[in-house]
Tab-separated table of C-alpha atoms in Angstrom:
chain	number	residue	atom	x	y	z
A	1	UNK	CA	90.175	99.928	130.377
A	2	UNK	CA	89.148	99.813	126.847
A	3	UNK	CA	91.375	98.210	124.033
A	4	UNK	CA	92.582	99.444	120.604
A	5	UNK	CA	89.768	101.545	118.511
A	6	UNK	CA	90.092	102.207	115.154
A	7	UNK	CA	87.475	104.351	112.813
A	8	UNK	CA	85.773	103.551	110.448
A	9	UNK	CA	85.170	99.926	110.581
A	10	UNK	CA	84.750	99.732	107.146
A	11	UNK	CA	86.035	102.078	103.912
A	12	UNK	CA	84.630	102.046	100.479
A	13	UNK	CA	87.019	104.415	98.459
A	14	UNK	CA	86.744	105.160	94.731
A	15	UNK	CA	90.044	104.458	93.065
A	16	UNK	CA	92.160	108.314	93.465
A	17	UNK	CA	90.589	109.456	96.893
A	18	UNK	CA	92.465	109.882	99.742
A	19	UNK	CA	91.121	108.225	103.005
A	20	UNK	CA	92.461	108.788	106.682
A	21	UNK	CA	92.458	105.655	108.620
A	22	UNK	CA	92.100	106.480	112.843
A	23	UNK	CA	93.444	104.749	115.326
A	24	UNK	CA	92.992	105.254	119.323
A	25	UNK	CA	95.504	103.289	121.489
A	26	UNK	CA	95.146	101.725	125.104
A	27	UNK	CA	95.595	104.841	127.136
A	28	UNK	CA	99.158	105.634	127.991
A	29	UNK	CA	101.006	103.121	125.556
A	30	UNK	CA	103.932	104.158	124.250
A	31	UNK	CA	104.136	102.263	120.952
A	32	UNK	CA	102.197	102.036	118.150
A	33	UNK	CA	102.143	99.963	115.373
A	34	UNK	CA	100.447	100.227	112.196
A	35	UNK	CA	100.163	96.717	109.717
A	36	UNK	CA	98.097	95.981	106.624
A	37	UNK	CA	96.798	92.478	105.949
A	38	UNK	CA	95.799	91.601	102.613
A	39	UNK	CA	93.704	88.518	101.986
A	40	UNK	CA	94.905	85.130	103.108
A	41	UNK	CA	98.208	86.976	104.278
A	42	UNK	CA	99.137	87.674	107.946
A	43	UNK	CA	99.207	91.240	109.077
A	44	UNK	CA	102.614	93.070	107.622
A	45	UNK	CA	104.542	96.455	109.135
A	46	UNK	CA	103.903	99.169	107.961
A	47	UNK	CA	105.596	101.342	110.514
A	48	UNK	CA	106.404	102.364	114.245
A	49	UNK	CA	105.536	105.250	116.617
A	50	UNK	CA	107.487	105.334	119.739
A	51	UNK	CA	105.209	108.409	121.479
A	52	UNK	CA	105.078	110.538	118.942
A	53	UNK	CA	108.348	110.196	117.237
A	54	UNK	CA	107.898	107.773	113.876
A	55	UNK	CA	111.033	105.459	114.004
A	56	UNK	CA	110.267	103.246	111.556
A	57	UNK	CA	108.411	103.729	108.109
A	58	UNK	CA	109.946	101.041	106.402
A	59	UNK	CA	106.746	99.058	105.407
A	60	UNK	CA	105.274	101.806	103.742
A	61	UNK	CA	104.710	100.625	100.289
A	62	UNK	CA	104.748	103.978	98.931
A	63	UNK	CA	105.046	107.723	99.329
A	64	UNK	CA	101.060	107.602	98.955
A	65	UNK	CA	101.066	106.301	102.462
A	66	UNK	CA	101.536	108.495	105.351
A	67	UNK	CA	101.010	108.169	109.272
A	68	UNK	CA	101.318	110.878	111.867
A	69	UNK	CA	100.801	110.849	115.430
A	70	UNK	CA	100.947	114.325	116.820
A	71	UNK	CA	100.637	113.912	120.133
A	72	UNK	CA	101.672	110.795	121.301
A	73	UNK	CA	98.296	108.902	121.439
A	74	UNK	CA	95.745	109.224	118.308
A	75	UNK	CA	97.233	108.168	115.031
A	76	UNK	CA	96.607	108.525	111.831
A	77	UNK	CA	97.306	106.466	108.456
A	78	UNK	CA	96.351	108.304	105.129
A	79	UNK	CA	96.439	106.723	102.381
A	80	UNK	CA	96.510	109.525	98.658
A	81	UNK	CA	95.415	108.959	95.530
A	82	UNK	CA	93.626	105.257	96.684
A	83	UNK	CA	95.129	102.258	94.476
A	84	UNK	CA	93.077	99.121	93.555
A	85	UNK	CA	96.175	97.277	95.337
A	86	UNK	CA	95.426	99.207	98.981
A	87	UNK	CA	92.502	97.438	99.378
A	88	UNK	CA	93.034	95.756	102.641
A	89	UNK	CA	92.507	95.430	105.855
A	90	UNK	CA	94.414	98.197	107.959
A	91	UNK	CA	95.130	97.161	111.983
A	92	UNK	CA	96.549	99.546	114.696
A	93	UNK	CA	98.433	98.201	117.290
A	94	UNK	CA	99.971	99.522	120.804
A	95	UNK	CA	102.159	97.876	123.163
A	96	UNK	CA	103.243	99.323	126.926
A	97	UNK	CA	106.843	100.249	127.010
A	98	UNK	CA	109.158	99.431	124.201
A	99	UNK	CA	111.110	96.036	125.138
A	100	UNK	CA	110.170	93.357	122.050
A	101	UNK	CA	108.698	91.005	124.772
A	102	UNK	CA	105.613	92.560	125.190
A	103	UNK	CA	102.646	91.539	123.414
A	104	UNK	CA	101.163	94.544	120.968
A	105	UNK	CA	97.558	94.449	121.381
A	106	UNK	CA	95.807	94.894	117.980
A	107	UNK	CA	92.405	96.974	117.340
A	108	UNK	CA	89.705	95.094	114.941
A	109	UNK	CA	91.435	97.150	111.740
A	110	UNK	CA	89.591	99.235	109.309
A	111	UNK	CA	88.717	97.371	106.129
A	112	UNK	CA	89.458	99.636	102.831
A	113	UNK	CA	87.804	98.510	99.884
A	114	UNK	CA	89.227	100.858	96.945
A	115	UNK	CA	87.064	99.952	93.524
B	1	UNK	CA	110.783	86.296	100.939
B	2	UNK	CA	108.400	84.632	103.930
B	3	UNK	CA	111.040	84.380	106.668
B	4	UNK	CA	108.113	83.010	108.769
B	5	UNK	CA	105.986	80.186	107.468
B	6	UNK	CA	102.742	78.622	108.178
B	7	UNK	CA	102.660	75.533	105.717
B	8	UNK	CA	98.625	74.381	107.144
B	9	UNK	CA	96.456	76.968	105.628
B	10	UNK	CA	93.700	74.829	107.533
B	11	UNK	CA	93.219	72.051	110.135
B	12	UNK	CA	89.986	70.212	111.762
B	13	UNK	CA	89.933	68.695	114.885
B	14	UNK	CA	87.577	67.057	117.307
B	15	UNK	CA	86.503	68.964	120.672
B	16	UNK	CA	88.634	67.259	122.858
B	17	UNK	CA	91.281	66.105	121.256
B	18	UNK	CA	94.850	67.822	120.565
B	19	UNK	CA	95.378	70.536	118.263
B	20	UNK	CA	98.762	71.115	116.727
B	21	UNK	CA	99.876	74.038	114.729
B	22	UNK	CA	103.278	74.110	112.722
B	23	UNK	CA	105.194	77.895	112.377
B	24	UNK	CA	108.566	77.167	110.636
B	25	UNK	CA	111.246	80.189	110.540
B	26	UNK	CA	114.225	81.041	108.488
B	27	UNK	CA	115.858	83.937	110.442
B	28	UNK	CA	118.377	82.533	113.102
B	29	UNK	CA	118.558	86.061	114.653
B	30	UNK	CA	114.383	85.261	115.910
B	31	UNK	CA	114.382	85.161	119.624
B	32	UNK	CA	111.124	86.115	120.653
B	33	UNK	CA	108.048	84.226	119.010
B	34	UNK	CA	104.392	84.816	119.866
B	35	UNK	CA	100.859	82.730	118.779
B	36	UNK	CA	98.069	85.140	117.870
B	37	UNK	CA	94.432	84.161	117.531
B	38	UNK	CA	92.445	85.971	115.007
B	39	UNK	CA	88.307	85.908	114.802
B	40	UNK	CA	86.726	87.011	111.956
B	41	UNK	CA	86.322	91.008	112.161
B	42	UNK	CA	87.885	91.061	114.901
B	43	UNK	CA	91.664	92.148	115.396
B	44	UNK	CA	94.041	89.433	116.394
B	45	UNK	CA	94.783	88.832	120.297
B	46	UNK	CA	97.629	87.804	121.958
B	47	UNK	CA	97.082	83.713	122.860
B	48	UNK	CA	100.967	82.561	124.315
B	49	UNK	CA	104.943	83.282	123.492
B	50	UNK	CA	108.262	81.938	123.755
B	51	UNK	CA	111.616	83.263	124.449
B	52	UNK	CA	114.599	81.695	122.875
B	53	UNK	CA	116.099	80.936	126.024
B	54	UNK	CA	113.205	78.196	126.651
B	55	UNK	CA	111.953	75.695	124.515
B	56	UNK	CA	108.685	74.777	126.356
B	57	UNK	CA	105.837	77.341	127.608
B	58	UNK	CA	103.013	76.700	129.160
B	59	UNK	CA	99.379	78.455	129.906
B	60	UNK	CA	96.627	76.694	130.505
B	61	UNK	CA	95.601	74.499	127.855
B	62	UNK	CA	97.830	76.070	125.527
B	63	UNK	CA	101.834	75.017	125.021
B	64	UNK	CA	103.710	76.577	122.441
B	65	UNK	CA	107.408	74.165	122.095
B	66	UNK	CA	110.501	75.833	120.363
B	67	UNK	CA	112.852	73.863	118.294
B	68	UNK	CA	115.929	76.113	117.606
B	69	UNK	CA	117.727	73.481	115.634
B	70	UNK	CA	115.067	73.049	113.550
B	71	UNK	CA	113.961	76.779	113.642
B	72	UNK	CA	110.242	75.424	114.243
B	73	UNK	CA	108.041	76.108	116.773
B	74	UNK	CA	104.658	74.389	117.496
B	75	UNK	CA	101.558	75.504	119.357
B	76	UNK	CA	99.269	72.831	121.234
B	77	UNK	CA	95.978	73.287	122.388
B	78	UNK	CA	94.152	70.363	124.909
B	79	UNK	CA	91.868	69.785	124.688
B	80	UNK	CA	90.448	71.745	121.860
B	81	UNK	CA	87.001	73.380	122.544
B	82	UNK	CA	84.634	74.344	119.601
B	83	UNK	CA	85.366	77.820	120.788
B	84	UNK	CA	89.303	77.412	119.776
B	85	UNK	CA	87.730	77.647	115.924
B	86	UNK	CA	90.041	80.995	114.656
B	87	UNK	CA	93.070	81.761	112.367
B	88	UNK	CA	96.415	80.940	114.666
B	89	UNK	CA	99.138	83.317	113.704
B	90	UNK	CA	102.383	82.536	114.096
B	91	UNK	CA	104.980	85.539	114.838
B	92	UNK	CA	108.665	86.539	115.280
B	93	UNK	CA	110.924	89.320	116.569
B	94	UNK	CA	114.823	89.895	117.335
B	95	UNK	CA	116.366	92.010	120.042
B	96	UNK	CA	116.923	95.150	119.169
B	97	UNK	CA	114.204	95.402	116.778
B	98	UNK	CA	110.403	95.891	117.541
B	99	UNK	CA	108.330	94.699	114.761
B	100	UNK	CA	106.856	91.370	114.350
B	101	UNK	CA	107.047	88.827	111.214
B	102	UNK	CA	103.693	87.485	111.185
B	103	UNK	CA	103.172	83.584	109.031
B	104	UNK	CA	100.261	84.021	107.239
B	105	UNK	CA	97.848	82.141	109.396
B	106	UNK	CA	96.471	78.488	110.028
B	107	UNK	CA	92.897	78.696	110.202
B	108	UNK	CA	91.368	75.865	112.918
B	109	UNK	CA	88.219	74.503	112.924
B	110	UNK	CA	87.322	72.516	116.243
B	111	UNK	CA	84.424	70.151	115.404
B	112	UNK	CA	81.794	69.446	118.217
């Protein structure tokens, strides 16, 4: 079946827009994941979605950030009021089931560049 | 606070030879570590792990060893194919928890 998708690919944001950052999991995972990479960093956690219950925002840098996933499968990160220090590169991530030892496959993130 | 570490931002290697990539750690409570391989604009995928319990794993070409004394773990590619050329990152979990601490990469260049 298909992977991880996330929309757009690529996000040019004038500094104070809000953007909406998409992300469409393997079909019938159960987690999902949402991390921000900055340059020359490894991906960070931003926070958790175990179906659609969010159990964990605690990487959320600030109130600006916010993630919903209604229904259990689409999600959605929105970012308010875009910050020079967003720009990044946003990746979704779902995993099967909820045990730690189970890889989290990772979409090809959504690069935000906020001028 | 990096709890996970990558010290090689880069390494080069000859196709065919071994490639070895450090991932030190400074939470004890770490018992589930992973190796992710990352090409450019592309989202990273899942390459090998490593539970606690062993110190040794094995697929294919890859081995990733686990030294809990030393809270380092090691990832070993042979032989090392121009095709290996990617970021390696290094990551770690706990029970009980679900996220993963991700080093901040080791990028590998495999020279034909």
């Amino acid at each position: 079946g298909a992977g991880v998708s996330q929309s757009p690919r690529y996000k040019v944001a004038k500094r104070g827009q809000d953007v909406a950052l998409r992300c469409d999991p393997i079909s019938g995972h159960v987690s999902l994941f949402w991390y921000q990479q900055a340059l020359g960093q490894g991906p960070e956690f931003l926070t958790y979605f175990q179906n659609e219950a969010q159990l964990d925002k605690s990487g959320l840098p600030s109130d600006r950030f916010f993630a919903e996933r209604p229904e259990g499968s689409v999600s959605t990160l929105k970012i308010q009021r875009t910050q020079q220090e967003d720009s990044a590169v946003y990746l979704c991530a779902s995993r099967d089931g909820r045990h730690q030892a189970t890889e989290q496959f990772f979409g090809p993130g959504t690069r935000l560049t906020v001028l | 606070d990096q709890q996970v570490k990558q010290n090689s931002p880069s390494l080069s290697v000859q196709e065919g030879r071994i490639s070895i990539l450090n991932c030190d750690y400074t939470n004890s409570m770490f018992d589930y570590f992973l190796w992710y391989k990352k090409y450019p604009a592309e989202g990273p995928t899942f390459l090998i792990s490593i539970s606690s319990i062993k110190d040794k794993n094995e697929d294919g070409r890859f081995t990733v060893f686990l030294n809990k004394s030393a809270k380092h773990l090691s990832l070993h590619i042979v032989p090392s194919q121009p095709g290996d050329s990617a970021v390696y990152f290094c990551a770690a979990s706990y029970s009980g928890t679900y996220k993963y601490i991700f080093g901040t990469g080791t990028r590998l260049k495999v020279l034909a």
